[in-house]
Amino acid sequence: GAVVSQHPSRVICKSGTSVKIECRSLDFQATTMFWYRQFPKQSLMLMATSNEGSKATYEQGVEKDKFLINHASLTLSTLTVTSAHPEDSSFYICSARDLRGSYEQYFGPGTRLTVT
Amino acid sequence: AQKITQTQPGMFVQEKEAVTLDCTYDTSDQSYGLFWYKQPSSGEMIFLIYQGSYDEQNATEGRYSLNFQKARKSANLVISASQLGDSAMYFCAMREGHTGNQFYFGTGTSLTVIP
């Protein structure tokens, strides 16, 4: 199956700093990538849809200035958490949809962010 | 209204037994897709099985089968011959429309397999 990677897998940062998370589709091209957030023992919540070459579409309640998304190529999307605070600590998961129109989304392994 | 409802926060099953994880969905679309994912403690989302709304037969993938009852809008996951490695969170998800992008996830069911 298709492979999606995320980097880093874990990150600890100090409050007020920014953190960048990368999501890569390794063996397919993805015009659309998705960013989810998951709190402990809860479901995945869609944060934004990242479209290659255009602005991301954010879900209601998600601050676009805080969670910057860039989808510069067909294989890479980045999520930058700006001025991170402890309440931003969470598990962030990306997924990608194959350009060839498969019905499936392929998920990355996730990034665990801890803000101290 | 919730798009996906999983009413079992936690389930226990004896090793080698079968277990059914419930999922109901809500959509007015005629075309949609239903998915089940497994999430072990490592956090990765592992795709298990897919059922399209127009598929007449229930999907099966090895020990996983999806009991699709369209009129009842249910898509229960059946795991046969449970193994200790099946202990994980299980999420039901739906994609509306054939080309829709957004997935709607349920709240998940935590499955524990007892030796």
mmCIF file of C-alpha atoms in Angstrom:
data_model
loop_
_atom_site.group_PDB
_atom_site.id
_atom_site.type_symbol
_atom_site.label_atom_id
_atom_site.label_comp_id
_atom_site.label_asym_id
_atom_site.label_seq_id
_atom_site.Cartn_x
_atom_site.Cartn_y
_atom_site.Cartn_z
ATOM 1 C CA GLY A 1 0.000 0.000 0.000
ATOM 2 C CA ALA A 2 0.888 3.651 -0.273
ATOM 3 C CA VAL A 3 3.215 5.093 2.340
ATOM 4 C CA VAL A 4 2.939 8.401 4.129
ATOM 5 C CA SER A 5 5.666 9.560 6.474
ATOM 6 C CA GLN A 6 5.687 12.234 9.133
ATOM 7 C CA HIS A 7 8.620 13.961 10.689
ATOM 8 C CA PRO A 8 9.315 14.291 13.519
ATOM 9 C CA SER A 9 7.524 11.471 15.274
ATOM 10 C CA ARG A 10 7.906 13.199 18.627
ATOM 11 C CA VAL A 11 8.789 16.750 19.518
ATOM 12 C CA ILE A 12 9.051 18.639 22.757
ATOM 13 C CA CYS A 13 9.220 22.398 22.586
ATOM 14 C CA LYS A 14 9.032 25.337 24.923
ATOM 15 C CA SER A 15 6.020 27.543 25.139
ATOM 16 C CA GLY A 16 6.186 30.403 22.665
ATOM 17 C CA THR A 17 8.294 28.627 20.066
ATOM 18 C CA SER A 18 7.153 27.336 16.694
ATOM 19 C CA VAL A 19 7.233 23.759 15.512
ATOM 20 C CA LYS A 20 7.095 22.442 11.982
ATOM 21 C CA ILE A 21 5.719 19.003 11.146
ATOM 22 C CA GLU A 22 6.284 17.455 7.732
ATOM 23 C CA CYS A 23 3.994 15.046 5.944
ATOM 24 C CA ARG A 24 5.299 13.244 2.876
ATOM 25 C CA SER A 25 3.733 10.819 0.454
ATOM 26 C CA LEU A 26 6.606 8.517 -0.399
ATOM 27 C CA ASP A 27 5.412 6.532 -3.373
ATOM 28 C CA PHE A 28 2.524 8.489 -4.812
ATOM 29 C CA GLN A 29 1.473 12.029 -5.592
ATOM 30 C CA ALA A 30 -1.131 13.698 -3.450
ATOM 31 C CA THR A 31 -2.929 16.840 -4.540
ATOM 32 C CA THR A 32 -4.763 16.816 -1.256
ATOM 33 C CA MET A 33 -3.471 16.167 2.223
ATOM 34 C CA PHE A 34 -5.327 16.410 5.478
ATOM 35 C CA TRP A 35 -4.249 17.384 8.964
ATOM 36 C CA TYR A 36 -5.940 15.896 11.995
ATOM 37 C CA ARG A 37 -5.544 16.437 15.680
ATOM 38 C CA GLN A 38 -6.211 13.789 18.267
ATOM 39 C CA PHE A 39 -6.442 14.300 22.014
ATOM 40 C CA PRO A 40 -5.844 11.323 24.324
ATOM 41 C CA LYS A 41 -8.586 8.723 24.112
ATOM 42 C CA GLN A 42 -10.523 10.799 21.621
ATOM 43 C CA SER A 43 -11.257 10.616 17.939
ATOM 44 C CA LEU A 44 -9.491 12.341 15.081
ATOM 45 C CA MET A 45 -10.622 15.867 14.435
ATOM 46 C CA LEU A 46 -10.005 17.316 10.995
ATOM 47 C CA MET A 47 -8.127 20.588 11.259
ATOM 48 C CA ALA A 48 -7.590 21.507 7.637
ATOM 49 C CA THR A 49 -7.442 20.300 4.081
ATOM 50 C CA SER A 50 -4.213 21.103 2.314
ATOM 51 C CA ASN A 51 -4.310 21.539 -1.442
ATOM 52 C CA GLU A 52 -1.156 21.606 -3.529
ATOM 53 C CA GLY A 53 -0.474 25.071 -4.869
ATOM 54 C CA SER A 54 -3.339 26.797 -3.102
ATOM 55 C CA LYS A 55 -4.416 27.904 0.335
ATOM 56 C CA ALA A 56 -5.509 25.365 2.865
ATOM 57 C CA THR A 57 -9.121 25.083 3.899
ATOM 58 C CA TYR A 58 -9.525 25.221 7.652
ATOM 59 C CA GLU A 59 -12.299 23.700 9.693
ATOM 60 C CA GLN A 60 -14.429 25.900 11.865
ATOM 61 C CA GLY A 61 -12.703 26.827 15.083
ATOM 62 C CA VAL A 62 -9.168 26.174 13.825
ATOM 63 C CA GLU A 63 -6.966 29.274 13.842
ATOM 64 C CA LYS A 64 -5.288 29.539 10.467
ATOM 65 C CA ASP A 65 -2.708 31.995 11.780
ATOM 66 C CA LYS A 66 -1.697 29.587 14.486
ATOM 67 C CA PHE A 67 -1.638 26.431 12.395
ATOM 68 C CA LEU A 68 0.130 27.376 9.191
ATOM 69 C CA ILE A 69 -0.153 24.867 6.386
ATOM 70 C CA ASN A 70 1.951 24.800 3.278
ATOM 71 C CA HIS A 71 1.546 22.295 0.471
ATOM 72 C CA ALA A 72 4.359 23.248 -1.850
ATOM 73 C CA SER A 73 4.622 20.045 -3.836
ATOM 74 C CA LEU A 74 2.617 16.969 -4.688
ATOM 75 C CA THR A 75 4.454 14.967 -2.061
ATOM 76 C CA LEU A 76 4.936 17.361 0.837
ATOM 77 C CA SER A 77 2.699 19.296 3.184
ATOM 78 C CA THR A 78 3.877 21.028 6.334
ATOM 79 C CA LEU A 79 2.022 22.098 9.445
ATOM 80 C CA THR A 80 3.647 24.796 11.555
ATOM 81 C CA VAL A 81 2.316 25.363 15.035
ATOM 82 C CA THR A 82 3.238 28.963 15.764
ATOM 83 C CA SER A 83 3.793 30.339 19.247
ATOM 84 C CA ALA A 84 2.944 26.987 20.734
ATOM 85 C CA HIS A 85 1.300 26.728 24.144
ATOM 86 C CA PRO A 86 0.757 23.729 26.417
ATOM 87 C CA GLU A 87 -2.828 23.409 25.202
ATOM 88 C CA ASP A 88 -1.444 22.713 21.716
ATOM 89 C CA SER A 89 0.083 19.511 23.020
ATOM 90 C CA SER A 90 -1.564 16.752 21.057
ATOM 91 C CA PHE A 91 -1.116 14.008 18.511
ATOM 92 C CA TYR A 92 -1.105 15.373 14.976
ATOM 93 C CA ILE A 93 -1.804 13.004 12.090
ATOM 94 C CA CYS A 94 -1.689 13.732 8.405
ATOM 95 C CA SER A 95 -3.256 11.768 5.589
ATOM 96 C CA ALA A 96 -2.950 11.924 1.844
ATOM 97 C CA ARG A 97 -5.192 11.019 -1.006
ATOM 98 C CA ASP A 98 -3.641 9.384 -4.047
ATOM 99 C CA LEU A 99 -3.768 11.555 -7.169
ATOM 100 C CA ARG A 100 -4.939 8.528 -9.127
ATOM 101 C CA GLY A 101 -8.300 8.784 -7.414
ATOM 102 C CA SER A 102 -8.230 5.883 -5.043
ATOM 103 C CA TYR A 103 -11.045 5.961 -2.550
ATOM 104 C CA GLU A 104 -8.667 5.605 0.330
ATOM 105 C CA GLN A 105 -6.758 8.057 2.456
ATOM 106 C CA TYR A 106 -3.358 6.927 3.628
ATOM 107 C CA PHE A 107 -2.366 8.035 7.085
ATOM 108 C CA GLY A 108 1.005 9.018 8.392
ATOM 109 C CA PRO A 109 2.302 7.566 11.665
ATOM 110 C CA GLY A 110 1.546 10.765 13.574
ATOM 111 C CA THR A 111 3.564 13.336 15.489
ATOM 112 C CA ARG A 112 3.278 13.695 19.227
ATOM 113 C CA LEU A 113 3.788 17.308 20.228
ATOM 114 C CA THR A 114 4.455 18.266 23.823
ATOM 115 C CA VAL A 115 4.693 21.926 24.710
ATOM 116 C CA THR A 116 6.282 22.643 28.076
ATOM 117 C CA ALA B 1 -26.212 15.050 14.248
ATOM 118 C CA GLN B 2 -23.213 12.779 14.458
ATOM 119 C CA LYS B 3 -22.161 11.383 11.120
ATOM 120 C CA ILE B 4 -20.601 8.278 12.682
ATOM 121 C CA THR B 5 -21.659 6.746 15.967
ATOM 122 C CA GLN B 6 -19.736 4.098 17.852
ATOM 123 C CA THR B 7 -21.607 3.246 21.027
ATOM 124 C CA GLN B 8 -19.066 0.915 22.605
ATOM 125 C CA PRO B 9 -16.260 2.834 24.301
ATOM 126 C CA GLY B 10 -14.610 -0.400 25.395
ATOM 127 C CA MET B 11 -14.920 -4.064 24.553
ATOM 128 C CA PHE B 12 -13.315 -7.238 25.840
ATOM 129 C CA VAL B 13 -12.982 -10.496 23.971
ATOM 130 C CA GLN B 14 -11.389 -13.815 24.773
ATOM 131 C CA GLU B 15 -8.490 -14.824 22.585
ATOM 132 C CA LYS B 16 -9.631 -16.922 19.574
ATOM 133 C CA GLU B 17 -13.199 -15.725 19.920
ATOM 134 C CA ALA B 18 -15.018 -13.449 17.469
ATOM 135 C CA VAL B 19 -16.059 -9.902 18.348
ATOM 136 C CA THR B 20 -18.345 -7.356 16.701
ATOM 137 C CA LEU B 21 -17.669 -3.635 16.921
ATOM 138 C CA ASP B 22 -20.700 -1.502 16.215
ATOM 139 C CA CYS B 23 -20.901 1.484 13.886
ATOM 140 C CA THR B 24 -23.885 3.414 12.610
ATOM 141 C CA TYR B 25 -23.744 6.293 10.196
ATOM 142 C CA ASP B 26 -25.878 9.173 9.043
ATOM 143 C CA THR B 27 -25.874 10.533 5.525
ATOM 144 C CA SER B 28 -28.330 11.583 2.875
ATOM 145 C CA ASP B 29 -25.888 10.829 0.079
ATOM 146 C CA GLN B 30 -26.516 7.777 -2.084
ATOM 147 C CA SER B 31 -22.821 7.324 -2.723
ATOM 148 C CA TYR B 32 -20.505 6.989 0.235
ATOM 149 C CA GLY B 33 -17.714 4.868 1.587
ATOM 150 C CA LEU B 34 -17.273 3.263 4.982
ATOM 151 C CA PHE B 35 -13.919 2.462 6.508
ATOM 152 C CA TRP B 36 -12.520 0.810 9.579
ATOM 153 C CA TYR B 37 -9.131 1.708 10.989
ATOM 154 C CA LYS B 38 -7.112 0.195 13.793
ATOM 155 C CA GLN B 39 -4.989 2.436 15.986
ATOM 156 C CA PRO B 40 -2.538 0.641 18.289
ATOM 157 C CA SER B 41 -0.824 2.422 21.150
ATOM 158 C CA SER B 42 1.902 3.591 18.745
ATOM 159 C CA GLY B 43 -0.687 5.921 17.201
ATOM 160 C CA GLU B 44 -0.537 4.970 13.541
ATOM 161 C CA MET B 45 -3.846 4.539 11.758
ATOM 162 C CA ILE B 46 -3.971 1.172 10.043
ATOM 163 C CA PHE B 47 -6.544 0.678 7.315
ATOM 164 C CA LEU B 48 -8.507 -2.520 7.804
ATOM 165 C CA ILE B 49 -11.468 -2.676 5.470
ATOM 166 C CA TYR B 50 -13.635 -0.660 3.092
ATOM 167 C CA GLN B 51 -17.277 -0.916 2.056
ATOM 168 C CA GLY B 52 -18.767 1.136 -0.735
ATOM 169 C CA SER B 53 -22.410 2.076 -0.542
ATOM 170 C CA TYR B 54 -23.154 0.332 -3.821
ATOM 171 C CA ASP B 55 -21.304 -2.850 -2.940
ATOM 172 C CA GLU B 56 -23.859 -5.621 -2.694
ATOM 173 C CA GLN B 57 -21.633 -8.014 -0.816
ATOM 174 C CA ASN B 58 -20.154 -7.485 2.593
ATOM 175 C CA ALA B 59 -16.469 -6.677 2.451
ATOM 176 C CA THR B 60 -14.002 -9.162 3.859
ATOM 177 C CA GLU B 61 -10.263 -8.899 4.467
ATOM 178 C CA GLY B 62 -8.737 -11.902 6.135
ATOM 179 C CA ARG B 63 -10.076 -12.066 9.687
ATOM 180 C CA TYR B 64 -11.988 -8.829 9.234
ATOM 181 C CA SER B 65 -15.447 -8.617 7.761
ATOM 182 C CA LEU B 66 -17.872 -5.759 7.572
ATOM 183 C CA ASN B 67 -21.529 -6.467 8.286
ATOM 184 C CA PHE B 68 -23.124 -3.840 6.069
ATOM 185 C CA GLN B 69 -26.822 -3.244 6.628
ATOM 186 C CA LYS B 70 -27.734 -0.340 4.409
ATOM 187 C CA ALA B 71 -31.339 0.069 5.493
ATOM 188 C CA ARG B 72 -30.265 0.269 9.112
ATOM 189 C CA LYS B 73 -27.261 2.413 8.234
ATOM 190 C CA SER B 74 -24.925 0.184 10.123
ATOM 191 C CA ALA B 75 -21.448 -1.029 9.257
ATOM 192 C CA ASN B 76 -20.285 -3.283 12.034
ATOM 193 C CA LEU B 77 -16.779 -4.732 12.033
ATOM 194 C CA VAL B 78 -16.438 -8.415 12.838
ATOM 195 C CA ILE B 79 -13.049 -9.714 13.904
ATOM 196 C CA SER B 80 -12.834 -13.481 13.908
ATOM 197 C CA ALA B 81 -10.370 -15.591 15.877
ATOM 198 C CA SER B 82 -9.166 -12.652 17.981
ATOM 199 C CA GLN B 83 -5.461 -12.387 18.690
ATOM 200 C CA LEU B 84 -3.632 -10.543 21.451
ATOM 201 C CA GLY B 85 -2.266 -8.179 18.820
ATOM 202 C CA ASP B 86 -5.784 -7.067 18.007
ATOM 203 C CA SER B 87 -5.908 -5.056 21.225
ATOM 204 C CA ALA B 88 -6.170 -1.454 20.020
ATOM 205 C CA MET B 89 -8.546 1.405 19.320
ATOM 206 C CA TYR B 90 -10.844 0.874 16.358
ATOM 207 C CA PHE B 91 -12.354 3.743 14.425
ATOM 208 C CA CYS B 92 -15.204 3.665 11.963
ATOM 209 C CA ALA B 93 -15.148 6.394 9.324
ATOM 210 C CA MET B 94 -17.248 7.564 6.413
ATOM 211 C CA ARG B 95 -16.509 9.484 3.270
ATOM 212 C CA GLU B 96 -19.514 11.083 1.625
ATOM 213 C CA GLY B 97 -19.730 11.040 -2.142
ATOM 214 C CA HIS B 98 -17.517 9.144 -4.538
ATOM 215 C CA THR B 99 -14.924 11.879 -4.662
ATOM 216 C CA GLY B 100 -15.488 13.525 -1.320
ATOM 217 C CA ASN B 101 -12.390 14.372 0.622
ATOM 218 C CA GLN B 102 -13.517 14.676 4.187
ATOM 219 C CA PHE B 103 -13.580 11.665 6.422
ATOM 220 C CA TYR B 104 -15.895 11.629 9.412
ATOM 221 C CA PHE B 105 -14.628 9.531 12.284
ATOM 222 C CA GLY B 106 -16.469 7.919 15.131
ATOM 223 C CA THR B 107 -15.298 8.206 18.722
ATOM 224 C CA GLY B 108 -13.681 4.804 18.602
ATOM 225 C CA THR B 109 -13.905 1.535 20.492
ATOM 226 C CA SER B 110 -11.098 0.260 22.647
ATOM 227 C CA LEU B 111 -10.749 -3.484 22.179
ATOM 228 C CA THR B 112 -8.893 -5.622 24.689
ATOM 229 C CA VAL B 113 -8.163 -9.242 23.874
ATOM 230 C CA ILE B 114 -7.879 -11.394 26.977
ATOM 231 C CA PRO B 115 -5.529 -14.407 26.900
#
